[in-house]
Coordinates of C-alpha atoms and ligand atoms in Angstrom, one line a residue:
X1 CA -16.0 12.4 16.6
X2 CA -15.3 10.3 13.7
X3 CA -16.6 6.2 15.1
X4 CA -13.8 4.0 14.2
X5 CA -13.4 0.2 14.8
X6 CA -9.9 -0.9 15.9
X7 CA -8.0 -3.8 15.3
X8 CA -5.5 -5.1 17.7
X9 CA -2.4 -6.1 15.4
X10 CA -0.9 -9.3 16.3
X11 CA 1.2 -9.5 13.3
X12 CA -0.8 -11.3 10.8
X13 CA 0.0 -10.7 7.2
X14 CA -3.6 -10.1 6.6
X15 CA -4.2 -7.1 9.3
X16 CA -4.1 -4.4 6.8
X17 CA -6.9 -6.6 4.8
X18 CA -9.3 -6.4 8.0
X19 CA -8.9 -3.0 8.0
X20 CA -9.5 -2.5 3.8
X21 CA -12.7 -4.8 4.7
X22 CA -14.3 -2.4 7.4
X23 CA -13.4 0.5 5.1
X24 CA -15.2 -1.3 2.3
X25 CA -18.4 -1.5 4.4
X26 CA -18.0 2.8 5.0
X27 CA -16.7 2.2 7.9
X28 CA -13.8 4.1 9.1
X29 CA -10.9 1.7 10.2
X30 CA -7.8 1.9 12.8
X31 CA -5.0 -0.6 13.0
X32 CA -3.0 -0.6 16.5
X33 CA -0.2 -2.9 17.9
X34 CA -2.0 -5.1 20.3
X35 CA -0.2 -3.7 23.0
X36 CA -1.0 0.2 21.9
X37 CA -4.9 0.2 22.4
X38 CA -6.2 3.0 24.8
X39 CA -7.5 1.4 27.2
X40 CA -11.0 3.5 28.6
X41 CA -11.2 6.1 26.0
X42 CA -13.3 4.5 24.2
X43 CA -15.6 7.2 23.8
X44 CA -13.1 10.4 23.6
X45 CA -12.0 8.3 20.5
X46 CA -15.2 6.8 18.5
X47 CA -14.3 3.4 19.2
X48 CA -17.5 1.4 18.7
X49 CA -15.8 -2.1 18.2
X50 CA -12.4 -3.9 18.2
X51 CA -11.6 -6.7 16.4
X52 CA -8.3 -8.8 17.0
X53 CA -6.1 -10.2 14.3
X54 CA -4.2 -13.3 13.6
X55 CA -0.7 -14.2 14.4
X56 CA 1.9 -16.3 13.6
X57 CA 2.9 -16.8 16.8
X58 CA 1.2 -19.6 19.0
X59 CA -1.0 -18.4 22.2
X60 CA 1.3 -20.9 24.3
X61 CA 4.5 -19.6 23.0
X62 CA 6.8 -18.2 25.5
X63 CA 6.6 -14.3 24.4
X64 CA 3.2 -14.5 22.9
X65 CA 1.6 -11.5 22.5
X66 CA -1.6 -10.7 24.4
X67 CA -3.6 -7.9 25.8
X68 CA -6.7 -7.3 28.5
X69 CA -9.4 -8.6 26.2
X70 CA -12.2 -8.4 29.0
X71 CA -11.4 -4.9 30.1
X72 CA -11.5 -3.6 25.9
X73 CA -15.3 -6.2 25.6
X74 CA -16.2 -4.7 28.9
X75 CA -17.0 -1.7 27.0
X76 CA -17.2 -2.3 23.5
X77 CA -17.5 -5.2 21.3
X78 CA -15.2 -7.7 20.2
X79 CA -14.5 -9.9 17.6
X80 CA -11.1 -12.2 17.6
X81 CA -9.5 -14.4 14.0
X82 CA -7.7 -16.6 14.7
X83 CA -5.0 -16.4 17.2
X84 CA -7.7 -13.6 18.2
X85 CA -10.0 -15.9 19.1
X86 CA -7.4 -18.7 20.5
X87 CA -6.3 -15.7 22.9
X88 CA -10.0 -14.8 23.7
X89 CA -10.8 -18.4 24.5
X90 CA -7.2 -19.1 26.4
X91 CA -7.7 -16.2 28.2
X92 CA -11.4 -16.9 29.6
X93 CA -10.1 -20.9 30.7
X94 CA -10.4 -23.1 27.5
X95 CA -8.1 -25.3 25.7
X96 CA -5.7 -24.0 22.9
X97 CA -3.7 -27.0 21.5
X98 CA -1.7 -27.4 18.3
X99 CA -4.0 -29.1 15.3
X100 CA -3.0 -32.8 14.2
X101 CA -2.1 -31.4 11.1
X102 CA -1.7 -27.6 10.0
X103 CA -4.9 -26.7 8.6
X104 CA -4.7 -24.0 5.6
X105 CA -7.0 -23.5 2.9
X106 CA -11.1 -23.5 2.5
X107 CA -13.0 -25.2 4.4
X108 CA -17.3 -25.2 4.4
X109 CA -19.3 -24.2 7.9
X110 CA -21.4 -27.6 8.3
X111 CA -22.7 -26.4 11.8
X112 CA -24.3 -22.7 12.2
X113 CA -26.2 -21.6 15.5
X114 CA -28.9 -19.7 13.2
X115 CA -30.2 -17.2 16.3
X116 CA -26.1 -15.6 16.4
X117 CA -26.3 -12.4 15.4
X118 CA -22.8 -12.9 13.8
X119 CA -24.3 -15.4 11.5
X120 CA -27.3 -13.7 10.5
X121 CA -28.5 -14.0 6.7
X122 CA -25.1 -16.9 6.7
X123 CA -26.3 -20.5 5.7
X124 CA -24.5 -23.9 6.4
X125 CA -22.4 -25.1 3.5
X126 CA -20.7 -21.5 3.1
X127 CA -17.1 -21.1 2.2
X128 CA -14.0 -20.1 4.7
X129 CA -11.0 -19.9 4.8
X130 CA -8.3 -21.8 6.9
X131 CA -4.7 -21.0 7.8
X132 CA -3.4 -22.2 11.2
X133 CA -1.6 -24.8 13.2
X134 CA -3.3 -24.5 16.5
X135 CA -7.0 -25.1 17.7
X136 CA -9.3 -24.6 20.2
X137 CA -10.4 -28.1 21.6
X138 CA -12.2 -26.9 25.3
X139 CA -14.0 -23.8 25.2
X140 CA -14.1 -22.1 28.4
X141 CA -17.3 -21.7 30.8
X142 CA -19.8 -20.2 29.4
X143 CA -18.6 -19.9 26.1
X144 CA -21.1 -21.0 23.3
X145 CA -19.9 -23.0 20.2
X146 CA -21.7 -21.3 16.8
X147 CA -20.5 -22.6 13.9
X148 CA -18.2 -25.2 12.9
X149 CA -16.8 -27.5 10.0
X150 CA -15.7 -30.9 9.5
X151 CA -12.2 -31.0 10.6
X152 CA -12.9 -28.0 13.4
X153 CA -15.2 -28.1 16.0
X154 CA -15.4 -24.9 17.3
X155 CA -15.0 -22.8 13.9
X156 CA -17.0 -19.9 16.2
X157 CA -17.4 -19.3 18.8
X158 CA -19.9 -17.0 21.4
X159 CA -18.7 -15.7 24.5
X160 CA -20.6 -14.2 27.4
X161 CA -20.6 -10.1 27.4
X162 CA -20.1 -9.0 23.5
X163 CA -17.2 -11.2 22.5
X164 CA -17.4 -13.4 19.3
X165 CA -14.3 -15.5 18.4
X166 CA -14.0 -16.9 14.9
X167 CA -11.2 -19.8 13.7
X168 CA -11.0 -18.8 10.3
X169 CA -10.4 -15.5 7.9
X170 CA -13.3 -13.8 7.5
X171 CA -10.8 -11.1 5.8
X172 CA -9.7 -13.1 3.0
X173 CA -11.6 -13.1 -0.6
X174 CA -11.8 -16.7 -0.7
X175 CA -14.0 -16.6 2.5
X176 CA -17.2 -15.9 0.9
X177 CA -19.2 -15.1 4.0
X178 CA -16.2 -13.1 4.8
X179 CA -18.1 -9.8 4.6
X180 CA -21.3 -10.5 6.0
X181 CA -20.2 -11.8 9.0
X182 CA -18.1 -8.2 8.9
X183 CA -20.8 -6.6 8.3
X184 CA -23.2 -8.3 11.1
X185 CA -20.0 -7.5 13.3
X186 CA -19.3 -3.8 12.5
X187 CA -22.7 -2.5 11.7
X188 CA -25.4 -4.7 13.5
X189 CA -23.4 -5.4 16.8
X190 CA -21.2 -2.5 17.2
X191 CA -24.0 -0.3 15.6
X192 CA -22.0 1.6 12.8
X193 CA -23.5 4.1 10.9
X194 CA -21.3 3.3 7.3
X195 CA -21.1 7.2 6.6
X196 CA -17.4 6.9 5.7
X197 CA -16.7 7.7 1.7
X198 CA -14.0 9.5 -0.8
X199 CA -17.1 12.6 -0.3
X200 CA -17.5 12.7 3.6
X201 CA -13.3 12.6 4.0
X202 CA -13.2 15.3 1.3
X203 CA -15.3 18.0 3.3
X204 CA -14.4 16.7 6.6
X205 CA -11.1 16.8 5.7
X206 CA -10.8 20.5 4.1
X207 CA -12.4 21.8 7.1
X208 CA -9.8 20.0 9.4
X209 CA -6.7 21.4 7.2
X210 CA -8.8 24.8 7.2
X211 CA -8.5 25.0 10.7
X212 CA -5.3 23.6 11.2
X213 CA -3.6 25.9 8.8
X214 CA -5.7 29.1 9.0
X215 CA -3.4 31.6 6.5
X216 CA -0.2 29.8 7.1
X217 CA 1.6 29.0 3.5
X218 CA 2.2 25.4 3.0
X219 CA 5.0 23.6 0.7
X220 CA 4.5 20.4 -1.0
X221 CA 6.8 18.2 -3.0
X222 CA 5.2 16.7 -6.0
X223 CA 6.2 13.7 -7.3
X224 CA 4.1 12.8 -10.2
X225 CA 2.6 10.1 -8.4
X226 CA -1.0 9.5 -7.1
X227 CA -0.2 10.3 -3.7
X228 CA 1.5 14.0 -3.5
X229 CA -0.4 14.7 -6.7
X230 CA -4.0 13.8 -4.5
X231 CA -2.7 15.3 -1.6
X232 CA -1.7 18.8 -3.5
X233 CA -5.4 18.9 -4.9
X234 CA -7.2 18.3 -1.8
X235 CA -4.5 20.9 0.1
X236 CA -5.1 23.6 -2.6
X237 CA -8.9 23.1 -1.9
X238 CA -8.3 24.1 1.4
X239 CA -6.0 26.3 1.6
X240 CA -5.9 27.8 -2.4
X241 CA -2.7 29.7 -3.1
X242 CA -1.3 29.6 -0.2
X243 CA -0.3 26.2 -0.8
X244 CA 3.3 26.1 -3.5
X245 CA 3.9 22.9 -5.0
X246 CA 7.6 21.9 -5.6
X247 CA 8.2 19.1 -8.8
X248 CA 12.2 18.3 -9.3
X249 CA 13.6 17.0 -12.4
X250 CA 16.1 14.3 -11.6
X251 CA 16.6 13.7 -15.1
X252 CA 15.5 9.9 -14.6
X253 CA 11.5 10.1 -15.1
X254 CA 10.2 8.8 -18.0
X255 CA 10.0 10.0 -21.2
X256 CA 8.6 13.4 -21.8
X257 CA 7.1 12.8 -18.2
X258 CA 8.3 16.2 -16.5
X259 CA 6.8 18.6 -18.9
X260 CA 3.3 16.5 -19.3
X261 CA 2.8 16.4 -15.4
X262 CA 3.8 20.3 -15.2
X263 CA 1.2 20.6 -17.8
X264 CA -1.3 18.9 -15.6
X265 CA -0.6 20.2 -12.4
X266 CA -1.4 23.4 -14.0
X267 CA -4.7 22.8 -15.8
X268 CA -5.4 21.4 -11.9
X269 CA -5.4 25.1 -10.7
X270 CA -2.2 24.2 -8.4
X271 CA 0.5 26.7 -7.9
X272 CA 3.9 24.7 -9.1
X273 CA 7.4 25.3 -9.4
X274 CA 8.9 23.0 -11.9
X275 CA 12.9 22.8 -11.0
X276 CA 15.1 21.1 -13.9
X277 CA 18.3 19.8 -11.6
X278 CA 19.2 17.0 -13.9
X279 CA 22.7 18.3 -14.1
X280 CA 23.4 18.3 -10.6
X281 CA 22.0 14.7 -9.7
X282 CA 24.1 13.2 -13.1
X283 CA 27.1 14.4 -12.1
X284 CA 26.8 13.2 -8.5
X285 CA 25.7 10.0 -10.0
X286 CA 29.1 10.2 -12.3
X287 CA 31.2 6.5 -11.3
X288 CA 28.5 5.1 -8.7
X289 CA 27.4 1.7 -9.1
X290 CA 26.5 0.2 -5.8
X291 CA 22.8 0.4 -5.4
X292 CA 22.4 1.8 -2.4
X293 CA 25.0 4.4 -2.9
X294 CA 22.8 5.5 -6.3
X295 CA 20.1 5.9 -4.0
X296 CA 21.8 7.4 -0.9
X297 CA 23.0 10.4 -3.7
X298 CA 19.8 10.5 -5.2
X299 CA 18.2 11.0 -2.0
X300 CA 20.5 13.4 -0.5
X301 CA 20.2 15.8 -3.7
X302 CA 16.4 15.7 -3.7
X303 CA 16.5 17.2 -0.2
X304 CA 19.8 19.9 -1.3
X305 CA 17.1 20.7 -4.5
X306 CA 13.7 20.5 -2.7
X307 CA 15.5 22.7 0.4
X308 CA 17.2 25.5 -1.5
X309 CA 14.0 26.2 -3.4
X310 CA 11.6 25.5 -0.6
X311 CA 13.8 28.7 0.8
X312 CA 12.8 31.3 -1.1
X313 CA 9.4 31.1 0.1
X314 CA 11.0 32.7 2.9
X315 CA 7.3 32.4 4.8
X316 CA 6.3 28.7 5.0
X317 CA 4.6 26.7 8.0
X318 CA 4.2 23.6 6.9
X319 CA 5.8 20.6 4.7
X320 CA 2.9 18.5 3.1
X321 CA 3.7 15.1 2.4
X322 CA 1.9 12.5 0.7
X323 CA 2.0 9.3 3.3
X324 CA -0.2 7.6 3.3
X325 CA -1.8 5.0 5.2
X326 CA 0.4 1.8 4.8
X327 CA 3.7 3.9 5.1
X328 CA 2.3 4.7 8.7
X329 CA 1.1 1.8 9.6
X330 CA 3.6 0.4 12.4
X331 CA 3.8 -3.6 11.2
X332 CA 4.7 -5.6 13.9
X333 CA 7.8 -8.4 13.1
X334 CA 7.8 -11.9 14.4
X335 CA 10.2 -10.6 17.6
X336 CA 7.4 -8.3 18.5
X337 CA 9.6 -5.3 17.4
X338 CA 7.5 -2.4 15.9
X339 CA 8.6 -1.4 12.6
X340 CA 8.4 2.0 10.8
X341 CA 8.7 1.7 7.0
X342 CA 11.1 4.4 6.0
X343 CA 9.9 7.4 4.2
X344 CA 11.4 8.6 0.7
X345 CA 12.5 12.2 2.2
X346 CA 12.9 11.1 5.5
X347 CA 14.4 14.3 7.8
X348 CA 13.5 16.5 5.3
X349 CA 10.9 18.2 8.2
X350 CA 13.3 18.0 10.7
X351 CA 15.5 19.6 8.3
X352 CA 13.7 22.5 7.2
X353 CA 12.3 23.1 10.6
X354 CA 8.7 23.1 9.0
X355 CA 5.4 21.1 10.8
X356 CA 4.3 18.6 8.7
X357 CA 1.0 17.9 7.1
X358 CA -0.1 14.6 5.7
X359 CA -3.6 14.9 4.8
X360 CA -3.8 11.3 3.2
X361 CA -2.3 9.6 6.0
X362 CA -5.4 7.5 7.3
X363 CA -5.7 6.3 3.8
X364 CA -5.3 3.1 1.6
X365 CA -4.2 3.5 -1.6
X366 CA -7.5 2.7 -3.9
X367 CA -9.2 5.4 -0.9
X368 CA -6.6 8.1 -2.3
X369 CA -7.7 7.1 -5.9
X370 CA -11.3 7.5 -5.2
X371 CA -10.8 10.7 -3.1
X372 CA -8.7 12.2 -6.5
X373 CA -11.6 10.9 -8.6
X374 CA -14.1 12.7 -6.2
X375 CA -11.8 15.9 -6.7
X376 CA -12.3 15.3 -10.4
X377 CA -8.9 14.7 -11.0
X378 CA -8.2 13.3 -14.6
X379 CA -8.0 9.4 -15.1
X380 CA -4.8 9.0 -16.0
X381 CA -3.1 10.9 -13.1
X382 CA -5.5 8.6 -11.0
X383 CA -4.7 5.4 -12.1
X384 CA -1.1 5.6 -12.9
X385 CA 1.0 2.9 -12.2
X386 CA 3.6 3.7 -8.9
X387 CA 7.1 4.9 -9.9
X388 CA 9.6 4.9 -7.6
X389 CA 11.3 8.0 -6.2
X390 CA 14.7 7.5 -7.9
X391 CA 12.9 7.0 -10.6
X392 CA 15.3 5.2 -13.7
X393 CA 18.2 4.9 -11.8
X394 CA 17.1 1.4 -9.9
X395 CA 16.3 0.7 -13.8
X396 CA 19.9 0.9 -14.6
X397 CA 21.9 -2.0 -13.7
X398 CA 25.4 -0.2 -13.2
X399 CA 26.4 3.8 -13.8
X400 CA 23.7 6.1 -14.5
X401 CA 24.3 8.1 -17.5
X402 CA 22.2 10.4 -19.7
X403 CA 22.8 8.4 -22.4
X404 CA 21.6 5.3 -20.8
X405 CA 18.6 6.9 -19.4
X406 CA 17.6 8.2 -23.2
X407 CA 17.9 4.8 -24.2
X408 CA 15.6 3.2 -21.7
X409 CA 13.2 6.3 -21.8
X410 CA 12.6 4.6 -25.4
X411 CA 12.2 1.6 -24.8
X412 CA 10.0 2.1 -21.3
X413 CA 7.7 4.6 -23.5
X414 CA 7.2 2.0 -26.3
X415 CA 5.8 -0.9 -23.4
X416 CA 4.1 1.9 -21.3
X417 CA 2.2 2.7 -24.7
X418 CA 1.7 -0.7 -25.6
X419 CA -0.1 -1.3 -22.7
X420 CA -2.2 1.2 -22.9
X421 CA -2.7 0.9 -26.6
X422 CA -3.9 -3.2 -25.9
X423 CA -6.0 -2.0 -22.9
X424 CA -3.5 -4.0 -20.5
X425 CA -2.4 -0.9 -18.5
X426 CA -4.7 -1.5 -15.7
X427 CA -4.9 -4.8 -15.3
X428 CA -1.2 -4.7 -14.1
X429 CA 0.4 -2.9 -11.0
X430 CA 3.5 -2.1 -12.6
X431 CA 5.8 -2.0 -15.2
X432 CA 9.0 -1.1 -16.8
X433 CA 11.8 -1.7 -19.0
X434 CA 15.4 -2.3 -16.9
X435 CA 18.6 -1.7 -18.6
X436 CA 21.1 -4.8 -18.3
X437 CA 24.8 -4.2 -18.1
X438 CA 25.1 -6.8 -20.5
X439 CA 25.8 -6.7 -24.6
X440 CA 25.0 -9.3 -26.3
X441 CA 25.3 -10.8 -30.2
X442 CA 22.7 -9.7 -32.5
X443 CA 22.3 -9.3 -36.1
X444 CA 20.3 -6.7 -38.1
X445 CA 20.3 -7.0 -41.7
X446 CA 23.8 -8.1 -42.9
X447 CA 25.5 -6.3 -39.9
X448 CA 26.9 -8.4 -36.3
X449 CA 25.7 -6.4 -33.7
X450 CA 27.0 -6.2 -29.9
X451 CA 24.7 -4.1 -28.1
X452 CA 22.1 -3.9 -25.3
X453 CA 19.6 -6.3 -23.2
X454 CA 16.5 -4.9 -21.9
X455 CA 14.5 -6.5 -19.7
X456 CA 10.3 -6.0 -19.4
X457 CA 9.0 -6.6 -16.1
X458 CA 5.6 -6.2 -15.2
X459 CA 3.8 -7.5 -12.1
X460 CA 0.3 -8.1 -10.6
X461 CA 0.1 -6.7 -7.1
X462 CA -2.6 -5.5 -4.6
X463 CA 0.4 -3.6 -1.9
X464 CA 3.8 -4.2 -3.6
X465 CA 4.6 -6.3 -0.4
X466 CA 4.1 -9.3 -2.6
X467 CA 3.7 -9.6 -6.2
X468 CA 3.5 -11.9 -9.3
X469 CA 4.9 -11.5 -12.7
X470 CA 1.8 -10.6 -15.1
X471 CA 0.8 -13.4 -17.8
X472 CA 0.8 -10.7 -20.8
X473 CA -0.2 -12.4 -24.0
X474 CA 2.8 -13.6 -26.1
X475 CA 1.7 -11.5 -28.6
X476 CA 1.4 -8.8 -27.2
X477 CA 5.4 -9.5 -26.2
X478 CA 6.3 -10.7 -29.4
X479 CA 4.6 -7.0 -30.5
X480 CA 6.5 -4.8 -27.8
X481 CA 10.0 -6.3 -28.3
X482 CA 9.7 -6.0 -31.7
X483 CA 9.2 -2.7 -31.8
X484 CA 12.5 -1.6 -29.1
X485 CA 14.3 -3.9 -31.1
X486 CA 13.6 -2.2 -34.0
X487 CA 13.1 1.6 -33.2
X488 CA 15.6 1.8 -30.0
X489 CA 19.1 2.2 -31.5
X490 CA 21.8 0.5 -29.1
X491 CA 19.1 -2.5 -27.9
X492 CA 19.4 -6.0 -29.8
X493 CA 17.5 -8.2 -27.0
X494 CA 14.5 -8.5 -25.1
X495 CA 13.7 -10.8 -22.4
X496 CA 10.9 -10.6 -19.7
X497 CA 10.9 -11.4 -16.0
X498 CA 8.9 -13.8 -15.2
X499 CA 10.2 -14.1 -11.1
X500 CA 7.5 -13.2 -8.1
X501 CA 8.1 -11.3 -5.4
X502 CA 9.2 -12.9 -3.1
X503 CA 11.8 -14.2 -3.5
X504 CA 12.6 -11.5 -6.2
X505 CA 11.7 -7.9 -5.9
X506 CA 9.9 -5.9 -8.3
X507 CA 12.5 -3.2 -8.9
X508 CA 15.9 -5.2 -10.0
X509 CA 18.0 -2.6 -7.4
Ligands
XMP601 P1 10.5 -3.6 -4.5 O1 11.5 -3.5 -5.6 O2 11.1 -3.4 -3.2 O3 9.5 -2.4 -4.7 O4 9.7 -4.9 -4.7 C1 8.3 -2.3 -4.1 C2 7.6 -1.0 -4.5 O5 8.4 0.1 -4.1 C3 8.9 0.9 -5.2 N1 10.3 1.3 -4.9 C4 10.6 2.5 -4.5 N2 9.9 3.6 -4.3 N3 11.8 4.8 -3.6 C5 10.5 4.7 -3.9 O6 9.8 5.8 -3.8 C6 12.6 3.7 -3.8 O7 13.8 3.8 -3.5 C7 12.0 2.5 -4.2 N4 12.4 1.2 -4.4 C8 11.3 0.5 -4.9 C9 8.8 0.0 -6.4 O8 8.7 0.7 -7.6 C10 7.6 -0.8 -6.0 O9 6.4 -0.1 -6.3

């Protein structure tokens, strides 16, 4: 049984960082609603310790979420952040009250009880981080107080049984102890062993598919992206031929993009259909404008495409897909609603009446990169920047034509080259060129020109939940949008987005 340690989702915008943390330490990490956690199968399911998150929500709100934290710490141990460890201390008898002032941002531990185990190798003076409006100002019986700073008492505290409660964010970068006091949680009070890495999920991970596929043929839908391409390599480890891979043409990737990733699917060993139906998704496309309806037709014509060839392997089992661990992760809204993110091909199982597989789906995405490195996948399918399914379209402000797309696959290819070129490729998250439905006066030469604005975005991002614009040198800007001006015929302007996400997105539909 794989050991796991848990943590209780109270809706924090940092619970998905927790869990990235424990992973970092090699230890394998679960996020569940706090009101999902299994109760006494603690053992049937690894779980060696739980930690609870933050919230926005107050402990004293009418609504507030809680849980049986004494019946989880009677049997393994916990560790709450935050509203975690308001709730812990609530719970038990003590005194949760709003602060005199909101309290966000660092703060140094000028108090440390040096013989907590949670503390151990931690001095005084050490950074953490603050965010929250409450505080605990009475700690229940029995309850210890083990660390605190200036403007909060009980920064930590210790509670009889295995409970630990902390004020601040261990999570967060900007907590410096951050990850040792993880690490004295995870590994020297719940007692984990840190055998979790890209090598140990390989091999455990082929034998699981192994076994749960035997000689059953498997379809997958490649995308070009890290994701289905990672999943497809570790599938056709497991399962070898019997796995077919399907890669559509929409006719919006970027330039020359569908015949280079055919090319390296293949040197990858993996058996792949390439399926050109450009035709059919333009002229489907023909007149729409509205965003949604561009992706509503692009979305329906993947499945129509990915279905009719999927059927002539008249034999398949199983649909692979490759989800993976943030579009599963059920994020809880302020309401206390559970939310699903949608999926790009979403009925397409149902549809087909095939089982699915989703081999990556306990995985964040820089795990997926290191598992493809660790299948010796080449760099630059690894590290490639994320592209969304309908691909060029949400880059076209307006009608998508083949025209238009030719013109952006230019000017995308010259800043997508540029980047590379300059070494600035990986230091962003994403970017592209979008295509403005506006014409503007140029002049080239002697000649008036009326023609095209482009617009470069590119964004620093760690999940694409939130992003920034990325400050790329002006010269190298001055250098890219000379060039499309020059070499892309029908472009006359250049500008660059500088907006954040939020409140802009990254794609501009
Ligand atoms: P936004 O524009 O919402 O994008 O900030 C966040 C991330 O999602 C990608 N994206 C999509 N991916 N189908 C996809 O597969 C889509 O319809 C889609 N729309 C946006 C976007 O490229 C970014 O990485």
């Amino acid at each position: 049984m794989q050991e796991k340690i848990v943590i209780l989702d109270f809706g924090s915008q940092t619970t998905q960082l927790i869990g990235r943390r424990i992973r970092e330490l090699n230890i394998y990490s679960e996020i569940l609603p706090y009101n999902k956690y299994p109760f006494g199968q603690e053992q049937e399911q690894g779980i060696i310790g739980v930690i609870l998150s933050g919230s926005p929500l107050s402990v004293y709100d009418k609504g507030a979420f809680t849980t049986d934290i004494a019946a989880i710490a009677a049997r393994v141990p916990v560790l709450g952040i935050c509203y975690g460890a308001q709730l812990m201390s609530l719970t038990a008898g003590g005194k949760v009250e709003p602060a005199p002032s909101r309290e966000y941002g660092r703060a140094h531990l000028t108090y440390i009880d040096a013989s907590c185990p949670l503390f151990k190798g931690i001095e005084t003076g050490a950074q953490v981080w603050m965010s929250h409006g409450d505080t605990i100002t009475a700690l229940p019986e029995g309850y210890s107080c083990v660390a605190s700073t200036p403007e909060v008492r009980f920064a930590a505290f210790a509670a009889p049984g295995k409970m630990w409660g902390v004020q601040f964010h261990p999570e967060v970068y900007h907590s410096e102890c951050g990850m040792q006091l993880l690490r004295n949680f995870a590994v020297d009070i719940c007692g984990a062993s840190c055998s979790w890495s890209a090598e140990s999920f390989i091999e455990s991970t082929v034998a699981e598919l192994r076994r749960q596929l035997g000689n059953d043929r498997v379809i997958l839908g490649l995308s070009g992206g890290v994701d289905s391409s990672v999943a497809a390599v570790l599938l056709n480890r497991a399962i070898g031929s019997n796995l077919t891979c399907i890669f559509v043409d929409h006719g919006m990737l970027r330039k020359n993009e569908f015949a280079d990733v055919l090319r390296d699917y293949e040197c990858l060993g993996l058996n792949v259909r390439g399926v050109d139906a450009s035709d059919k998704f333009f002229a489907d496309l023909a007149g729409a404008t509205d965003p949604e309806r561009k992706r509503k037709i692009i979305g329906a014509d993947f499945i129509e495409v990915f279905d009719a060839e999927a059927h002539k392997i008249t034999d398949a089992k199983w649909l692979a897909q490759g989800t993976i661990y943030p579009d599963c992760i059920e994020s809880l809204s302020i309401t206390g609603t559970v939310i699903k993110s949608h999926h790009n091909v979403g009925g397409l199982p149902e549809r087909m009446n095939l089982k699915l597989c989703e081999p990556l789906r306990l995985l964040f995405k820089d795990e997926v990169r290191a598992v493809g490195r660790a299948l010796g996948m080449p760099e630059h399918l690894i590290s490639r920047h994320p592209f969304p399914g309908p691909g060029l379209a949400v880059r076209i402000l307006g009608e998508v034509t083949r025209e238009k797309v030719a013109v952006l696959q230019e000017a995308d290819h010259i800043f997508i080259k540029g980047l590379r070129d300059s070494g600035l490729y990986d230091q962003v998250w994403q970017a592209g060129v979008i295509l403005l439905p506006v014409q503007s006066v140029g002049v080239m030469g002697d000649e008036r020109t009326y023609e095209r604005a482009v617009a470069l975005r590119a964004v620093t991002s760690t999940d694409a939940m939130t992003a920034d614009w990325a400050h790329l040198p002006y010269e190298f800007l001055a250098k890219v949008s000379n060039e499309i001006i020059n070499k892309v015929r029908g472009v006359n302007r250049v500008c660059y987005d500088i907006s954040s996400k939020p409140p802009a997105t990254i794609e501009w539909e």
